[in-house]
Coordinates of N, CA, C and O in Angstrom, one line a residue:
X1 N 0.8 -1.2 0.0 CA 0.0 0.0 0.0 C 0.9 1.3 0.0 O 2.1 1.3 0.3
X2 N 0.3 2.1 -0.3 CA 1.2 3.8 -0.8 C 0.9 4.5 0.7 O 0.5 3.8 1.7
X3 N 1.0 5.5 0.9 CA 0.5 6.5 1.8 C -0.5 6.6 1.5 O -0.9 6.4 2.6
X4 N -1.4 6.7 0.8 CA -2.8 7.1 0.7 C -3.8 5.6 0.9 O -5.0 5.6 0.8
X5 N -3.3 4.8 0.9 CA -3.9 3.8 1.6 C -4.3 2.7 -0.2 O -5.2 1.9 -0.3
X6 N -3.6 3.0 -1.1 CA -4.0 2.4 -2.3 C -3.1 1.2 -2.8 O -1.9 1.4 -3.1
X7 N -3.6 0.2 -2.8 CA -3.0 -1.2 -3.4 C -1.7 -0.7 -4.2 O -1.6 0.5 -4.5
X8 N -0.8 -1.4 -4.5 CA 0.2 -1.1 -5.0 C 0.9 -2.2 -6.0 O 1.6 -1.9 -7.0
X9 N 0.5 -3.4 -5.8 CA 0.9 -4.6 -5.9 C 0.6 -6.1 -5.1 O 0.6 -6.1 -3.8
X10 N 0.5 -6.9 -5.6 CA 0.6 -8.2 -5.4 C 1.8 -9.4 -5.1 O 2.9 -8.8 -5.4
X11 N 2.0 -10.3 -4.7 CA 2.6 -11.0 -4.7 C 1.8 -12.4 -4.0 O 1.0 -12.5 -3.1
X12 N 2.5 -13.6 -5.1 CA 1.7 -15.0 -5.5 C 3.2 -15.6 -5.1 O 4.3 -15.3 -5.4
X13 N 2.4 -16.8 -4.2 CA 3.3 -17.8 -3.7 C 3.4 -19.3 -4.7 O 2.4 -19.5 -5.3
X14 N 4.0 -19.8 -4.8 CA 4.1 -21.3 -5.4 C 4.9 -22.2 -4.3 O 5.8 -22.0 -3.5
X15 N 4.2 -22.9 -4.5 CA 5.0 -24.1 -3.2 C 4.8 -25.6 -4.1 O 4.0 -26.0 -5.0
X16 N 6.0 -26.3 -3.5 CA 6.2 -27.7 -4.1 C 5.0 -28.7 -3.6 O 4.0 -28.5 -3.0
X17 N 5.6 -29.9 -4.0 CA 5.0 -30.8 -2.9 C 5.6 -31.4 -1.6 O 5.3 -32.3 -0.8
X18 N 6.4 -30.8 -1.7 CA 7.2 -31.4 -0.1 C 6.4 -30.0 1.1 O 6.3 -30.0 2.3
X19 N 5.8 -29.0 0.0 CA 5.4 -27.8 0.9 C 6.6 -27.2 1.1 O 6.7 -27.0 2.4
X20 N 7.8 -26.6 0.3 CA 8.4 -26.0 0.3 C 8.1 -24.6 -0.7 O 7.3 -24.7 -1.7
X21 N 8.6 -23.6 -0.5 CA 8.8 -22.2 -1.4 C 8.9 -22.5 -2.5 O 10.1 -22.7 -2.5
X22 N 8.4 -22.6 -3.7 CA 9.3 -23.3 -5.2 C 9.4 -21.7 -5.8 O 10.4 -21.4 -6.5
X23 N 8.4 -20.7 -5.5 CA 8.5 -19.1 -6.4 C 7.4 -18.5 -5.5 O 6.7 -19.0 -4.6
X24 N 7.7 -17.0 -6.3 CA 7.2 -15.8 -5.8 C 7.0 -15.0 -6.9 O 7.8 -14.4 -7.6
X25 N 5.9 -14.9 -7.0 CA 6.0 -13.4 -8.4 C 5.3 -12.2 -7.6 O 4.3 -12.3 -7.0
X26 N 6.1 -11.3 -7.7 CA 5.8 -9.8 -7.4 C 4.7 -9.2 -8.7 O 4.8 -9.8 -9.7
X27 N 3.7 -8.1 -8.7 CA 2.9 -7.8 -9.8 C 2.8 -6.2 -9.0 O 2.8 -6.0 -7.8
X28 N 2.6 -5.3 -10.0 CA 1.8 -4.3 -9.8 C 0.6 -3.5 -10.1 O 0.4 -3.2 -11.3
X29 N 0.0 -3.2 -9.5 CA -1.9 -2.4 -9.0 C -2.4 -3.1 -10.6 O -3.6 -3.2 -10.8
X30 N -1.5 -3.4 -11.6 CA -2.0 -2.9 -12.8 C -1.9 -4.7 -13.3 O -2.3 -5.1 -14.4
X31 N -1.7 -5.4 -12.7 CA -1.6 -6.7 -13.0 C -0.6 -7.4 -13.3 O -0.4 -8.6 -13.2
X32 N 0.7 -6.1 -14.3 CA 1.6 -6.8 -15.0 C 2.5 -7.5 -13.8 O 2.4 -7.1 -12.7
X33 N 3.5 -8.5 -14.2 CA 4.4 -9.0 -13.2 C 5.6 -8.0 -13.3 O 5.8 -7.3 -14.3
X34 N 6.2 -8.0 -12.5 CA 7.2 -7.2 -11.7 C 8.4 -7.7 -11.9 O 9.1 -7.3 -12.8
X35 N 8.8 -8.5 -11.2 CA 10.0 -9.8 -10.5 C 9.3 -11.2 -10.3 O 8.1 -11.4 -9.9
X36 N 10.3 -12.3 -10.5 CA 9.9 -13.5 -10.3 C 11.0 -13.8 -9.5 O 12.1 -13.3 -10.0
X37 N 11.0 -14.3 -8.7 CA 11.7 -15.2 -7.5 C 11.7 -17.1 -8.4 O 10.9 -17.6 -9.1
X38 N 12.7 -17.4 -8.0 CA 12.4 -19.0 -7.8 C 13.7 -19.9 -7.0 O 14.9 -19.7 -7.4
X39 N 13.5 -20.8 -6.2 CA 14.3 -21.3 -5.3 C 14.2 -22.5 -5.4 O 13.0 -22.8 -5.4
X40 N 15.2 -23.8 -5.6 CA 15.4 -24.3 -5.5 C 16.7 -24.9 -4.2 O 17.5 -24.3 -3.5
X41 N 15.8 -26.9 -4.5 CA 16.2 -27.6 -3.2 C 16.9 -28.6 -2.8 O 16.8 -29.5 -3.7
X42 N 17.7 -29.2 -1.5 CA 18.6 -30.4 -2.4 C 17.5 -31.7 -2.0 O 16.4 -31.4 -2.0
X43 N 17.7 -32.7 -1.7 CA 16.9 -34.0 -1.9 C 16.6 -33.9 -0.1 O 15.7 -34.5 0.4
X44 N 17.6 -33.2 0.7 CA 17.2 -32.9 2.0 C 16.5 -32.1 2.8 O 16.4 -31.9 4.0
X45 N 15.8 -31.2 0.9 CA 14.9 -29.7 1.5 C 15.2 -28.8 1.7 O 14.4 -27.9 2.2
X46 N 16.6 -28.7 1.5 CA 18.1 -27.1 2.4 C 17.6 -26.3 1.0 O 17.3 -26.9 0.0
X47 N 17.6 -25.1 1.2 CA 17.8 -24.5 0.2 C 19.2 -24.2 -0.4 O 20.2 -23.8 0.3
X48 N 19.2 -24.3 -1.4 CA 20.4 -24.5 -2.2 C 20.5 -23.4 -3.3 O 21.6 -22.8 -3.4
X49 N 19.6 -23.0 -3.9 CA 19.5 -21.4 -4.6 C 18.4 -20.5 -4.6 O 17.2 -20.8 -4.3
X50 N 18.6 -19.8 -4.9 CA 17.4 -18.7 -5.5 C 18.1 -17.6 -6.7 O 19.2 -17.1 -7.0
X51 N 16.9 -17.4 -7.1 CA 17.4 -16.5 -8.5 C 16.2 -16.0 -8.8 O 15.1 -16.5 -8.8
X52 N 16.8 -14.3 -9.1 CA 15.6 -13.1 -9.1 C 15.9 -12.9 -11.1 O 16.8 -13.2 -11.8
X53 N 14.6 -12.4 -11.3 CA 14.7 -12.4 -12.6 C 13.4 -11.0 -12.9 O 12.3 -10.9 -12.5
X54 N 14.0 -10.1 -13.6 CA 13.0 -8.9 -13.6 C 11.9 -9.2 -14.9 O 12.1 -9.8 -15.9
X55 N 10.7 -8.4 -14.5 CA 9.5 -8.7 -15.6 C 9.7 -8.9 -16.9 O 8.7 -9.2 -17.5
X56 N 11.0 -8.7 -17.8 CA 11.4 -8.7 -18.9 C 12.1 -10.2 -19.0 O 12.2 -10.8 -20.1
X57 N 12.6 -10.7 -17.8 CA 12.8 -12.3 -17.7 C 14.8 -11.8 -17.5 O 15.6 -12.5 -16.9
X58 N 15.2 -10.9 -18.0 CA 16.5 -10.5 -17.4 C 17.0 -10.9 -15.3 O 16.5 -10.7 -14.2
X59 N 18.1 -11.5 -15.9 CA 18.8 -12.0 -14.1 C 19.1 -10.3 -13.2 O 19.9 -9.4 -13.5
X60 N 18.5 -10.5 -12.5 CA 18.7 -9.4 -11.5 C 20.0 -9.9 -10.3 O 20.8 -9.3 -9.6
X61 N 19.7 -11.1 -10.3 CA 20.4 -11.8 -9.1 C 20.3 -13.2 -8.4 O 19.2 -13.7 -8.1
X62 N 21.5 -13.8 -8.1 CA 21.0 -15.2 -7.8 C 22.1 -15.4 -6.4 O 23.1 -14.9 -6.1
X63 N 21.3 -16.5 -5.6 CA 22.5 -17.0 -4.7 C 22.4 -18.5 -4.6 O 21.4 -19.2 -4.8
X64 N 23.8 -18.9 -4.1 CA 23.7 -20.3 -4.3 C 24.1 -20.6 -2.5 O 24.8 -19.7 -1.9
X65 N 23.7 -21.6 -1.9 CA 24.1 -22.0 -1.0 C 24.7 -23.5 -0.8 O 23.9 -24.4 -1.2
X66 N 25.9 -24.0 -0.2 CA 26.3 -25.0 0.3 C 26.6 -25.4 1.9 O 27.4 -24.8 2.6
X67 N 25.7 -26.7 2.3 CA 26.4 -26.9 3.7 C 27.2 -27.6 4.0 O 27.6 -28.5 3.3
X68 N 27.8 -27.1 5.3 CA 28.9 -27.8 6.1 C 28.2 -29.0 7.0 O 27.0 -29.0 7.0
X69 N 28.7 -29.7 7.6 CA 27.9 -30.2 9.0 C 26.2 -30.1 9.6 O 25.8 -29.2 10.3
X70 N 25.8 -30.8 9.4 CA 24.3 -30.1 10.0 C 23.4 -28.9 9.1 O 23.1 -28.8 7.9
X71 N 23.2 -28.4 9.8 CA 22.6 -26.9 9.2 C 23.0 -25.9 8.9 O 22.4 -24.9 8.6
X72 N 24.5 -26.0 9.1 CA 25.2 -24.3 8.6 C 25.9 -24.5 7.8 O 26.8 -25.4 7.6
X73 N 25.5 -23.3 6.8 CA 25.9 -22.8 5.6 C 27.5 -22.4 5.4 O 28.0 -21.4 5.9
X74 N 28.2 -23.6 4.6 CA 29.4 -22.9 4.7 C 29.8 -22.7 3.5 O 31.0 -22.8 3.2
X75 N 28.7 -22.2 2.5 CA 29.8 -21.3 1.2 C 28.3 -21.0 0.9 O 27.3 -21.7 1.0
X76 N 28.6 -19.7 0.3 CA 27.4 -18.7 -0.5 C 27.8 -18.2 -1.3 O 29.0 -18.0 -1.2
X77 N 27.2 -18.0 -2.5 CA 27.6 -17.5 -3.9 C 26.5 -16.8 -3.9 O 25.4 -17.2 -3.5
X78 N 26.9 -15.4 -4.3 CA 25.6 -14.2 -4.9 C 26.4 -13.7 -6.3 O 27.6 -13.4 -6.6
X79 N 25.4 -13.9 -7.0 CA 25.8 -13.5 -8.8 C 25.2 -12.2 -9.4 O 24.2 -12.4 -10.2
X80 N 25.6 -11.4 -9.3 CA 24.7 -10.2 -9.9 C 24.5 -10.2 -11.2 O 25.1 -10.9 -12.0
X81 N 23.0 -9.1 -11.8 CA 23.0 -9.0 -13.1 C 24.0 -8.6 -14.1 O 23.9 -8.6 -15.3
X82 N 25.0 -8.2 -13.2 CA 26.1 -8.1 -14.6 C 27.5 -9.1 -14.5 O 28.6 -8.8 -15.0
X83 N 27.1 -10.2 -13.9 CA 27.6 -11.5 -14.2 C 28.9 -11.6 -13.0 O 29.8 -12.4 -13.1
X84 N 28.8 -10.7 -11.8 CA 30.3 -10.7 -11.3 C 29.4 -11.9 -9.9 O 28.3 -11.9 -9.5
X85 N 30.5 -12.7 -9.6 CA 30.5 -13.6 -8.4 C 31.2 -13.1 -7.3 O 32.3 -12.6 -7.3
X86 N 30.5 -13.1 -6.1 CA 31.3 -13.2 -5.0 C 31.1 -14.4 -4.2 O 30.0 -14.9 -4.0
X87 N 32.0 -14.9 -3.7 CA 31.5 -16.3 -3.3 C 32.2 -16.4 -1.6 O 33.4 -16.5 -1.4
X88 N 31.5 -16.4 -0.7 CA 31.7 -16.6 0.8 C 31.9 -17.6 0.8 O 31.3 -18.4 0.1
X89 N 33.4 -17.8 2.1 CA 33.6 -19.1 2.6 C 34.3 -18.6 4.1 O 35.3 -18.0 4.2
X90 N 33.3 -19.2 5.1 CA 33.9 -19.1 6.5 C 33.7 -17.3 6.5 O 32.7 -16.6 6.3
X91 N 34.8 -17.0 6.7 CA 34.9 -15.1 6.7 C 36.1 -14.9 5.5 O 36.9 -14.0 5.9
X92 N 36.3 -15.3 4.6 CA 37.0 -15.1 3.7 C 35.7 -14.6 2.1 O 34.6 -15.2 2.0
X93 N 36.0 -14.0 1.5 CA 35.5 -13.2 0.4 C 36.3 -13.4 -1.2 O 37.2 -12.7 -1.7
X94 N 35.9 -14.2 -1.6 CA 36.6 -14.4 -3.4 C 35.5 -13.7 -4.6 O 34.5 -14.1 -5.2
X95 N 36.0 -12.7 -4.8 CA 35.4 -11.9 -6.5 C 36.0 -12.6 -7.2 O 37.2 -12.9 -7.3
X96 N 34.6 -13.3 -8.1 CA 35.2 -13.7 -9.6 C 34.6 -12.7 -10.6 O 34.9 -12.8 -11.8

């Protein structure tokens, strides 16, 4: 909603059948879509990526995740729309 109290946009969930997140589309007042989300998972349900994609279907942005032990994440990859990588590991930082 705006300040004036008027709809602005939408946003639609998609879910798998395990009942995980599978997407997200963003829309605005006007119906067209916006941004699409979609996330993917590994066979244990962790999420493993997501990637943003703007209404024209162009990559806005993606991240990848890998785990260590258990439940913590020990390397992240975020990819921007203009193709550069940064890839976390522990507290260490690598630009590709």
């Amino acid at each position: 909603y705006d300040a004036n109290r008027k709809l602005t946009g939408t946003t639609k969930y998609k879910y798998g059948a395990n009942r995980k997140l599978r997407g997200k589309t963003k829309y605005a007042a006007n119906g067209n879509p916006i941004e699409k989300t979609e996330y993917e998972y590994d066979a244990n349900n962790k999420l493993i990526g997501k990637t943003k994609h703007d209404a024209g279907g162009k990559l806005v942005g993606a991240r990848g995740y890998e785990y260590g032990n258990g439940e913590i994440i020990r390397k992240k990859r975020y990819t921007s729309n203009d193709g550069v990588n940064l890839i976390l590991t522990g507290r260490a930082l690598v630009l590709q």
